[in-house]
Short mmCIF file of C-alpha atoms and ligand atoms in Angstrom, two decimals:
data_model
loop_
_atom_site.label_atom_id
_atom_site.label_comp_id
_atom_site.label_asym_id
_atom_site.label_seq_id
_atom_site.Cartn_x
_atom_site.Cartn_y
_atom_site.Cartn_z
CA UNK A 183 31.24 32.46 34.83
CA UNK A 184 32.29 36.18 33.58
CA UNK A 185 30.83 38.51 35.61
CA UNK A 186 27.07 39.82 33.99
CA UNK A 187 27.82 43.64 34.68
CA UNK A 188 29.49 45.97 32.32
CA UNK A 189 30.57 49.75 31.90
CA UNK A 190 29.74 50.87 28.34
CA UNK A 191 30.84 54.57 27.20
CA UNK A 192 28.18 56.25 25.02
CA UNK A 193 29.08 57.08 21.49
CA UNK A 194 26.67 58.68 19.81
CA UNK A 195 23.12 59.74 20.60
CA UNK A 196 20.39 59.97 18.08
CA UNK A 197 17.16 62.47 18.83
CA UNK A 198 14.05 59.87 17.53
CA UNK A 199 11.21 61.87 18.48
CA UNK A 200 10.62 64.70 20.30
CA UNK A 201 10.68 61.94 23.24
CA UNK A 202 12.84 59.47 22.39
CA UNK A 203 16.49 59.72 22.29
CA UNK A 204 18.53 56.22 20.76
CA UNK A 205 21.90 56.03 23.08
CA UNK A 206 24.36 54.12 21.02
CA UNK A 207 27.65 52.67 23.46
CA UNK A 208 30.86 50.45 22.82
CA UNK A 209 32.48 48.59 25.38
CA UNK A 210 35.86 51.25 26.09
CA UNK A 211 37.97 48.53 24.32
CA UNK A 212 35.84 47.99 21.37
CA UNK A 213 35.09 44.07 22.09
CA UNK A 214 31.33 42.97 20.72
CA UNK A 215 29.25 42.40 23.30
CA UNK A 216 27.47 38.73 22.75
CA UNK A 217 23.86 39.47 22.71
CA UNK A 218 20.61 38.34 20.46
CA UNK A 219 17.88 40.37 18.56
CA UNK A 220 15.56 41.16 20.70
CA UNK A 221 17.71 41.27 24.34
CA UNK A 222 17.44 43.89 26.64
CA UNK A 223 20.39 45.69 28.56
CA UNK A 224 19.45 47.01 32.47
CA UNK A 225 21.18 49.85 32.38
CA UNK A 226 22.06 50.90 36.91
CA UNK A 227 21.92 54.35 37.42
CA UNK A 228 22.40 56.53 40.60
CA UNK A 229 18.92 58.82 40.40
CA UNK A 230 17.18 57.12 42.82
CA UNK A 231 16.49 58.89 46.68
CA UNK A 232 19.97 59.81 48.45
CA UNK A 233 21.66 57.98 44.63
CA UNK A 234 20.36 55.04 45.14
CA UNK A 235 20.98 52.62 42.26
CA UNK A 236 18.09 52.49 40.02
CA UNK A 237 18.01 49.49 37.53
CA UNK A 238 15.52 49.15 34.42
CA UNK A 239 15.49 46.70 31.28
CA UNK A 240 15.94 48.83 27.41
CA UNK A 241 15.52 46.41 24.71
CA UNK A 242 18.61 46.48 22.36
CA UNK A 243 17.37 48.32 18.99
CA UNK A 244 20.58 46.96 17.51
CA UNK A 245 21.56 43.56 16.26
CA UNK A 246 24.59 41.59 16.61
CA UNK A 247 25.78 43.05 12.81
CA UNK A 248 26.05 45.99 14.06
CA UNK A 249 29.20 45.33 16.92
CA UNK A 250 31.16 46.56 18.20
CA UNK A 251 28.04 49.30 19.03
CA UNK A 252 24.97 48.61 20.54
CA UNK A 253 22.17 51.08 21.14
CA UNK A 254 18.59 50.91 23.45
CA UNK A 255 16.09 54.04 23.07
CA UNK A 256 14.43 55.18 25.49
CA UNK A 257 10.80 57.23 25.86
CA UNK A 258 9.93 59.75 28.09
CA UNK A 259 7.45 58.16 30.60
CA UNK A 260 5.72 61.54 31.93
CA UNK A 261 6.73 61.26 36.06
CA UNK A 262 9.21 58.19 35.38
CA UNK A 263 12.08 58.34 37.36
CA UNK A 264 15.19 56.85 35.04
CA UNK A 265 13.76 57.61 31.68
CA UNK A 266 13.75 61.30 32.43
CA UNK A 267 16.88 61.13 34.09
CA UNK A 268 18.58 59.64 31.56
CA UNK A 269 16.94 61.93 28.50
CA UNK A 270 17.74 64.99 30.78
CA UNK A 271 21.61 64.02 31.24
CA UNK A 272 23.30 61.35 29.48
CA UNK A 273 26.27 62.74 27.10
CA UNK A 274 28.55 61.28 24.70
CA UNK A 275 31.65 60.07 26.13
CA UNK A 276 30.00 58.96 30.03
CA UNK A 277 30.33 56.01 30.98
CA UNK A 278 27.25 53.81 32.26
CA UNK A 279 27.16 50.55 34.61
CA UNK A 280 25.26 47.89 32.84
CA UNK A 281 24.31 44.48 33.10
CA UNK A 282 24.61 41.95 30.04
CA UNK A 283 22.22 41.62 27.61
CA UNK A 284 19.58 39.20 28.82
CA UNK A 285 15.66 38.32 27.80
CA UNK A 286 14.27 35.09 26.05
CA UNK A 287 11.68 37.44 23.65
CA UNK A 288 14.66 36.90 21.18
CA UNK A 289 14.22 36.26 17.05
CA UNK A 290 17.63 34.31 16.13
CA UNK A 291 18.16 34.65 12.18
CA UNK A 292 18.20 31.17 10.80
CA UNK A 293 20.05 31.67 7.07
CA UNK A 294 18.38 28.99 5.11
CA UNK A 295 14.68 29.62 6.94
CA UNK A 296 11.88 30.84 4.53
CA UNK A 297 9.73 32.52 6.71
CA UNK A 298 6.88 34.88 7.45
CA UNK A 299 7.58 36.88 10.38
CA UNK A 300 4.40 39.35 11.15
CA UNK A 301 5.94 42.05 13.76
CA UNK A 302 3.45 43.59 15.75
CA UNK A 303 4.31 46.75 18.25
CA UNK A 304 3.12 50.12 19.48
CA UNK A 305 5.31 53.30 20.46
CA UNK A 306 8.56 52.52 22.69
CA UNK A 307 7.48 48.30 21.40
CA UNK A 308 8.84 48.86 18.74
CA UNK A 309 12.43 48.67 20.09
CA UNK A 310 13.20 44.94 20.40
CA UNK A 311 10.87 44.40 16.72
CA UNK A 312 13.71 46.77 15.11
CA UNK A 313 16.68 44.61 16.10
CA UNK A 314 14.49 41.32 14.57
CA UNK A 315 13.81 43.08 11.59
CA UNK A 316 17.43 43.94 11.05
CA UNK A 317 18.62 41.02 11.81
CA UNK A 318 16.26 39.11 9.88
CA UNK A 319 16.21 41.39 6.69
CA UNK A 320 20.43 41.40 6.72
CA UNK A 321 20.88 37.76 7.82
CA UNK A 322 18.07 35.62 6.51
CA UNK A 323 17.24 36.58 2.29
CA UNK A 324 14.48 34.17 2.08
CA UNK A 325 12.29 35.46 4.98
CA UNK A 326 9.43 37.97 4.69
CA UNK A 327 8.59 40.83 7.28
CA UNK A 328 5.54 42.77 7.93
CA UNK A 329 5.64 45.27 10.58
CA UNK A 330 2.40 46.91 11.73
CA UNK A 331 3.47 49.30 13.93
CA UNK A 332 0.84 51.64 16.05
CA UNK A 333 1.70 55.40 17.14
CA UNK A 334 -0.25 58.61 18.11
CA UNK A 335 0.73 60.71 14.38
CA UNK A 336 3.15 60.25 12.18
CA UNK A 337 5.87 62.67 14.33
CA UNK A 338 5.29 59.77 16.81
CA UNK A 339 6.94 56.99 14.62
CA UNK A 340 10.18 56.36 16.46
CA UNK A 341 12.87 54.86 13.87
CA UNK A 342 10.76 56.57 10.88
CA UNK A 343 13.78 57.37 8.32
CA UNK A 344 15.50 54.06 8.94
CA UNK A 345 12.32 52.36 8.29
CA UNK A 346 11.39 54.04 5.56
CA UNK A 347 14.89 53.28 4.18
CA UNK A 348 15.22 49.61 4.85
CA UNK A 349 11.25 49.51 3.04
CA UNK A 350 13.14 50.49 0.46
CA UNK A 351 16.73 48.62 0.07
CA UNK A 352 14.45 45.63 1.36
CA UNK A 353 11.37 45.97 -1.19
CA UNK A 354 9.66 43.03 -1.51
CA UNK A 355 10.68 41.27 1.55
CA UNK A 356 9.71 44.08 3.82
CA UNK A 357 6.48 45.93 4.20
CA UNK A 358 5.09 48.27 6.95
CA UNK A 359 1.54 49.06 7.83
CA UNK A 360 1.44 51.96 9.78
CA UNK A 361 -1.56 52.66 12.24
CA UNK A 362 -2.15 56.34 13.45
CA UNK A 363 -4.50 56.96 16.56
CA UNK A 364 -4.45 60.61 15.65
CA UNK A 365 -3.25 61.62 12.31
CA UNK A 366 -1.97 64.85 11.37
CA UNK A 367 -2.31 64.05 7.71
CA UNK A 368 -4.49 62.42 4.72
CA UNK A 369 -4.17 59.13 5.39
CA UNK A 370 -1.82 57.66 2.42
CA UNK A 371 -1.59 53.70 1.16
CA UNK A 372 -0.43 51.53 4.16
CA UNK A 373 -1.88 54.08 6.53
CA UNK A 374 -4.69 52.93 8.68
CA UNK A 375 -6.31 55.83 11.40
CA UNK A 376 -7.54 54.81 14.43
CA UNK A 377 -6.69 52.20 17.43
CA UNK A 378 -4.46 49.38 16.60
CA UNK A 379 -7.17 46.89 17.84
CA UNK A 380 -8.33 43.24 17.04
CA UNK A 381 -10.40 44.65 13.76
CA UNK A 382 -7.57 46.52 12.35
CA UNK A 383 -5.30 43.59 12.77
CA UNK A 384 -7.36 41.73 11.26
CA UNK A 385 -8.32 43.76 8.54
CA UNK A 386 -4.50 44.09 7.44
CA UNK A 387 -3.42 40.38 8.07
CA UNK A 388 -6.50 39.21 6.11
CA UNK A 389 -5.59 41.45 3.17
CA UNK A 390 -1.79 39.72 3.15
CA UNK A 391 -2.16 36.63 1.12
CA UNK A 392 2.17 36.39 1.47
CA UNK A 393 1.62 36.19 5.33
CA UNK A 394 -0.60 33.33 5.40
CA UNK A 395 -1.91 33.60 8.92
CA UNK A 396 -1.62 30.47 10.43
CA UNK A 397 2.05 29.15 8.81
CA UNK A 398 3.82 33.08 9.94
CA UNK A 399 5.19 33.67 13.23
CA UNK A 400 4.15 36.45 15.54
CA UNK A 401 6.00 38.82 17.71
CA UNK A 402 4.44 41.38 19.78
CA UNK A 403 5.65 43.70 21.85
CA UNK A 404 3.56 47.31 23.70
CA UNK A 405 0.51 48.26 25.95
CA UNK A 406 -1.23 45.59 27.59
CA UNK A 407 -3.96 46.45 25.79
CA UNK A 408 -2.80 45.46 21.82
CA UNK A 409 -1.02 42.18 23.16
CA UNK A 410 -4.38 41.10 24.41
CA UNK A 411 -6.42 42.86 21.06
CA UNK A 412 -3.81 41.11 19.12
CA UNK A 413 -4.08 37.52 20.70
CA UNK A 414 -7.34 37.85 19.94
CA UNK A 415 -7.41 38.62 16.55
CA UNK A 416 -5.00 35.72 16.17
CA UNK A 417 -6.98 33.03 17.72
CA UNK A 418 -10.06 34.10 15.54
CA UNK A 419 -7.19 33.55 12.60
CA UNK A 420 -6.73 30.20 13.69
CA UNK A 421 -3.17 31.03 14.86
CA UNK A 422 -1.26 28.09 17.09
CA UNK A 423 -0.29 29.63 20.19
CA UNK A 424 3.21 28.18 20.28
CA UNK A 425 3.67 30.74 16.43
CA UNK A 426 2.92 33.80 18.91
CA UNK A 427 5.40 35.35 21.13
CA UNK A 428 5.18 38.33 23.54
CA UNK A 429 6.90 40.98 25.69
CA UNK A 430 5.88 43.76 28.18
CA UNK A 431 6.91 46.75 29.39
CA UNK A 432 5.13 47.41 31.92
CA UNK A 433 3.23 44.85 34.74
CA UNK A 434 -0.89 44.26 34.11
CA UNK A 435 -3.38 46.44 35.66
CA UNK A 436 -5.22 43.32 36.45
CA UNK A 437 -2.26 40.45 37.53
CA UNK A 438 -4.83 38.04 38.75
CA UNK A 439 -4.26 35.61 36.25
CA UNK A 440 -0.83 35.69 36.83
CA UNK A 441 -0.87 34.37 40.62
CA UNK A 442 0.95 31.15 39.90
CA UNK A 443 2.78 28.79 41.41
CA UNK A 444 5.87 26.92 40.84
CA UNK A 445 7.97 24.06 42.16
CA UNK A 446 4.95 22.20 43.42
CA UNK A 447 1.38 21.40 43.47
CA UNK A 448 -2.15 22.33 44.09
CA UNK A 449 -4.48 25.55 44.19
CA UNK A 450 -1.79 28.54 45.31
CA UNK A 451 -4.55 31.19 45.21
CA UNK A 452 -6.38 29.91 48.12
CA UNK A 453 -3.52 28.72 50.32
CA UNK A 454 -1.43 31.69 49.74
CA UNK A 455 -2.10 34.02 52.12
CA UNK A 456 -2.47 31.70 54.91
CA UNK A 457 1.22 29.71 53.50
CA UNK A 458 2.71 33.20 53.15
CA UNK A 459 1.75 34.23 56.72
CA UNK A 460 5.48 33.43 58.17
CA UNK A 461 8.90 33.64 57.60
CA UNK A 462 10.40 31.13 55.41
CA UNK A 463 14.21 29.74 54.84
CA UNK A 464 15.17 30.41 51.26
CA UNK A 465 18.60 28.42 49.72
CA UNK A 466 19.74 29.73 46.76
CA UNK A 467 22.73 28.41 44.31
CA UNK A 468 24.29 31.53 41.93
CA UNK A 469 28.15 31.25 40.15
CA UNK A 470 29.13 28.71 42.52
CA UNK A 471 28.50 30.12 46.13
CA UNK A 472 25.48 28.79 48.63
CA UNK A 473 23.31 31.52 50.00
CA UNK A 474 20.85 30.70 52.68
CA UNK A 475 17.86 33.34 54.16
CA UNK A 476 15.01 34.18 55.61
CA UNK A 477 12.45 35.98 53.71
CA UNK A 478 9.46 37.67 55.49
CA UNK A 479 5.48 37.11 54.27
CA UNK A 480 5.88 40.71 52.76
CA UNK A 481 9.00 40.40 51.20
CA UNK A 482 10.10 38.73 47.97
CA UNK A 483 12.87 36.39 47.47
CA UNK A 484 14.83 39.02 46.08
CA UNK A 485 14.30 41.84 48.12
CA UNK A 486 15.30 39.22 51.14
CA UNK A 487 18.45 38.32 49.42
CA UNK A 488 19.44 42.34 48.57
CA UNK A 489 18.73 43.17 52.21
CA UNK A 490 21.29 40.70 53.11
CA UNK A 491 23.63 42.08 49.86
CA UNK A 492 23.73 39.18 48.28
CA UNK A 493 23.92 40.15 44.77
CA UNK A 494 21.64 38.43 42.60
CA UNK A 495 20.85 39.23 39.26
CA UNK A 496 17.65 41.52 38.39
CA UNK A 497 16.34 44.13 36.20
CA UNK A 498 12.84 45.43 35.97
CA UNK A 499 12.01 43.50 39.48
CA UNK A 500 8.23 43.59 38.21
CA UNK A 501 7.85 39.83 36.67
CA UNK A 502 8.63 40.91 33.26
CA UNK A 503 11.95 40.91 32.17
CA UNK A 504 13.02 37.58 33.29
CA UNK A 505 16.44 38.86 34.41
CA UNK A 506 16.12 37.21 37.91
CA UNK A 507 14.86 33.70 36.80
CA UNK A 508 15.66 30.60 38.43
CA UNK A 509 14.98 27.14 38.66
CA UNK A 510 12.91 25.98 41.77
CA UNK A 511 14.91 22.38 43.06
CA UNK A 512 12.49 22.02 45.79
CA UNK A 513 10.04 23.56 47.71
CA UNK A 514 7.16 25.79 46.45
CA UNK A 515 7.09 29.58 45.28
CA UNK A 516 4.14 31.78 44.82
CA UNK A 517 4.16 34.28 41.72
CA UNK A 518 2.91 37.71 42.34
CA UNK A 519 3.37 37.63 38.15
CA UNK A 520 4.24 35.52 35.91
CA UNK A 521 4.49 37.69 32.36
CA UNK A 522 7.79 36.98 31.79
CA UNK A 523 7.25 33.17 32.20
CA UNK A 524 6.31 30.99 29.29
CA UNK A 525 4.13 27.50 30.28
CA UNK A 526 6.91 25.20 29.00
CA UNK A 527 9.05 27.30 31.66
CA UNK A 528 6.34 27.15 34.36
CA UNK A 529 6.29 23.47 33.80
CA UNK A 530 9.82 23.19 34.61
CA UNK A 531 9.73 24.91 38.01
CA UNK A 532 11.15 28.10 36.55
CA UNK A 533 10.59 30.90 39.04
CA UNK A 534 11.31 35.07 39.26
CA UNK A 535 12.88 35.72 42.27
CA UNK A 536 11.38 39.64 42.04
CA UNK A 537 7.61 38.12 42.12
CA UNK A 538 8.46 35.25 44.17
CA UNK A 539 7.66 34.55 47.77
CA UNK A 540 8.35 30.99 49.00
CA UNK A 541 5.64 28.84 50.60
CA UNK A 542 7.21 26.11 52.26
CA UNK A 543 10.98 25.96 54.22
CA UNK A 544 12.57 24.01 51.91
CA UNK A 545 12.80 26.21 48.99
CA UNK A 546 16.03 25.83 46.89
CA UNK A 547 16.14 28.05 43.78
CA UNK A 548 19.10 27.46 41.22
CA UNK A 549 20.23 30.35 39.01
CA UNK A 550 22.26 30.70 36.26
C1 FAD B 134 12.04 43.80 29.08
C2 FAD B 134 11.79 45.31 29.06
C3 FAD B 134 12.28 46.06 28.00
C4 FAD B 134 12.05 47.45 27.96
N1 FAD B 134 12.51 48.15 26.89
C5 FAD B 134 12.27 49.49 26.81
C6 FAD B 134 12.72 50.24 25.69
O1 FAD B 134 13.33 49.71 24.75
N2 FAD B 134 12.46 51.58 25.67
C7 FAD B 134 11.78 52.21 26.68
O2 FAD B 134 11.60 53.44 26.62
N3 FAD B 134 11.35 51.51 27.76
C8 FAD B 134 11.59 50.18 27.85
N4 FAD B 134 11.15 49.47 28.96
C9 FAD B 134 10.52 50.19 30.07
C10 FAD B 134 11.64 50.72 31.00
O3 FAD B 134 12.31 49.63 31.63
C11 FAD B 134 11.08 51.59 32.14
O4 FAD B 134 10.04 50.89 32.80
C12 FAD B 134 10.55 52.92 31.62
O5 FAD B 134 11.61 53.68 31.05
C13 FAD B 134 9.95 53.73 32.78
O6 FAD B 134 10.91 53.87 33.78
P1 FAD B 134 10.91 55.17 34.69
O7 FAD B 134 11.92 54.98 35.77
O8 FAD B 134 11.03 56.38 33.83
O9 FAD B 134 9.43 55.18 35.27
P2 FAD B 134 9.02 54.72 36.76
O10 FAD B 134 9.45 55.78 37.70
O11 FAD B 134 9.51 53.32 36.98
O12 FAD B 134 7.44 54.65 36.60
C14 FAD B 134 6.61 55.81 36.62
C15 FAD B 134 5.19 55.42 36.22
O13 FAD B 134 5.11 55.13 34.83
C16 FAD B 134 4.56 53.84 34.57
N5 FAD B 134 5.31 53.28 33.43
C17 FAD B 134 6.50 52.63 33.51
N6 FAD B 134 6.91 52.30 32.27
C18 FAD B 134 6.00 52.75 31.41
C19 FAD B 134 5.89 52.71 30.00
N7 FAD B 134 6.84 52.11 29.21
N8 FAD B 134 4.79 53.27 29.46
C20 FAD B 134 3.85 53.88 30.22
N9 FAD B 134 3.91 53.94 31.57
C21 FAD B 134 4.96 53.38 32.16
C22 FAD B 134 4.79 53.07 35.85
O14 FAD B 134 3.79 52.07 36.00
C23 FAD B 134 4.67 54.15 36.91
O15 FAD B 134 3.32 54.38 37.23
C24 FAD B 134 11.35 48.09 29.01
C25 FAD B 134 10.89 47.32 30.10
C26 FAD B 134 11.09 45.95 30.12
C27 FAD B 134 10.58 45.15 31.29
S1 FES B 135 13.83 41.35 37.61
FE1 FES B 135 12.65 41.35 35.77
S2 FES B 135 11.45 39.53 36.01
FE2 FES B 135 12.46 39.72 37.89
#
């Protein structure tokens, strides 16, 4: 297996908003880099305490069509440690440690697929949406896109010229409702003011007879708070859950209906703390070597296996990304969270080593 780390050089850098910055990189010998709309690099920089190696997930705001270059862009998070880092210091021509893109919130462009794709995001959300509509607009011409696409004002709208540009090389298959918390202007056509909540969702999907709610397919990606607003507007629309998919950024507030367990059977919530009150053997099975350790009741699997350098693969190390997934042989695994995680994959015995904390001795996780 090629290794899943890479050094990119930066390119270019585009200034989106007053706080976001698109960082465009090519690998230094111009090869593509394989990757999917909608994947996120981790991009390992050395800004933690003492320059420690900080790692966190940027969705790719490019698409395939665009290699050799790829870009992420990034937000200021007022008090967040990499994304000010990196707006406050990253130059064209450095070079930066990555890992490969990774994620399964991914929209693959299917040439001969008529389709209604309704693309749902807020703020920084609305980076892995842009690589699907790209992709999607240049690489399948019978498929329709509607973006609704939530900010503060309209000096908030990260990506505004491009989107404005492809609205209009793409008339007719592409259309954008934009929703404005705050708006610094009259509100023109395809400008709604106010929260991007269930009622305006519903208001604009029930308006767009071309996006027949129940046949389109759903992608969502920002705060906690418009995923869940949005699935709810969607089951009222009769929407099959299997046409909706979703991505975070950030870990729920309230993660108690993510406890979950994996690999086994029976009611985790209760046993847990009294399973998880000793030290457990862990086996794990990554690119062909055997790693076996023991991982204390407060630790996770990962943070056990990095405390013994054994270098397994994360990102965002909160349950989201999915980076660190693996496939529970036998045992069972509690779930501190379990966002990243779709049923199907539940089902299966998939597991994230960055939420997971094994509950019996005779856990053995496969990844890769
Ligand atoms: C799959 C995935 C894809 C992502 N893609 C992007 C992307 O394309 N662009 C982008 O800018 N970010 C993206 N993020 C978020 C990014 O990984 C970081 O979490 C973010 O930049 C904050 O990191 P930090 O070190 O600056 O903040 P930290 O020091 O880690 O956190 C500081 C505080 O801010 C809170 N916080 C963290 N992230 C956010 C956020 N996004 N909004 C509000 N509060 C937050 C934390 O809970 C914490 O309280 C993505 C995350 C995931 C899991
Ligand atoms: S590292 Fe992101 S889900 Fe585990």
């Amino acid at each position: 297996m090629s290794s899943p780390y890479l050094t990119l050089t930066v390119v270019e850098l585009t200034q989106e908003t007053s706080d976001a910055v698109t960082i465009h990189f090519e690998r230094p010998d111009r090869q593509p880099v394989a990757c999917q709309p909608g994947q996120f690099l981790t991009l390992i920089l050395p800004c933690g305490p003492g320059g420690k190696k900080e790692r966190r997930a940027y969705s790719l705001s490019s698409t395939p069509g665009e290699a050799p270059r790829l870009a992420v862009t990034i937000k200021r998070v007022t008090g967040g440690l990499v994304s000010n880092y990196l707006l406050d210091t990253v130059q064209v021509g450095q070079q930066l440690e990555v890992m490969a893109p990774l994620g399964n919130f991914v929209l693959a462009p299917q040439p001969q697929a008529a389709r209604s794709i309704v693309l749902v995001g807020a703020g920084s959300g609305i980076t892995p949406l842009m690589s699907m509509l790209k992709a999607i607009l240049s690489d399948e011409p019978k498929s329709h896109v509607l973006l609704i696409y939530g900010n503060r004002n309209e000096d908030s709208v990260i990506f505004a010229d491009q989107l404005r540009q492809l609205e209009q090389q793409y008339a007719g298959r592409f259309q954008i409702e934009h929703v404005f918390s705050q708006p610094l202007r009259p509100s023109a056509e395809h400008k709604h003011t106010g929260r991007l909540n269930r009622t305006t969702l519903l208001r604009i999907l029930e308006q767009r007879h071309q996006f027949p709610a129940a046949q389109a397919e759903y992608f969502l990606c920002g705060p906690d708070g418009l995923m869940l607003e949005a699935q709810s507007a969607l089951e009222l629309l009769g929407v099959p859950a299997a046409r909706v998919r979703r991505e975070s950024f950030v870990a729920a507030a309230d993660s108690a209906e993510a406890a979950a367990q994996s690999g086994g059977h029976g009611d985790v919530s209760a046993a847990a703390d009294d399973e998880q009150s000793s030290s457990r053997n862990v086996t794990i099975h990554y690119e062909g070597a055997e790693y076996q350790f023991q991982v204390s009741p407060e630790q996770t699997i990962l943070e056990a296996a990095l405390d013994q350098d054994i270098d397994l693969p994360y990102s965002c190390q909160a349950g989201l990304c999915t980076a660190c997934r693996g496939k529970c042989l036998s045992g069972k695994v509690h779930l501190d969270e379990r966002e990243g995680l779709s049923d199907s994959e539940m089902n299966q015995g998939y597991i994230l080593t960055c939420v997971g904390h094994p509950l019996t001795s005779d856990v053995v996780i496969e990844i890769g």
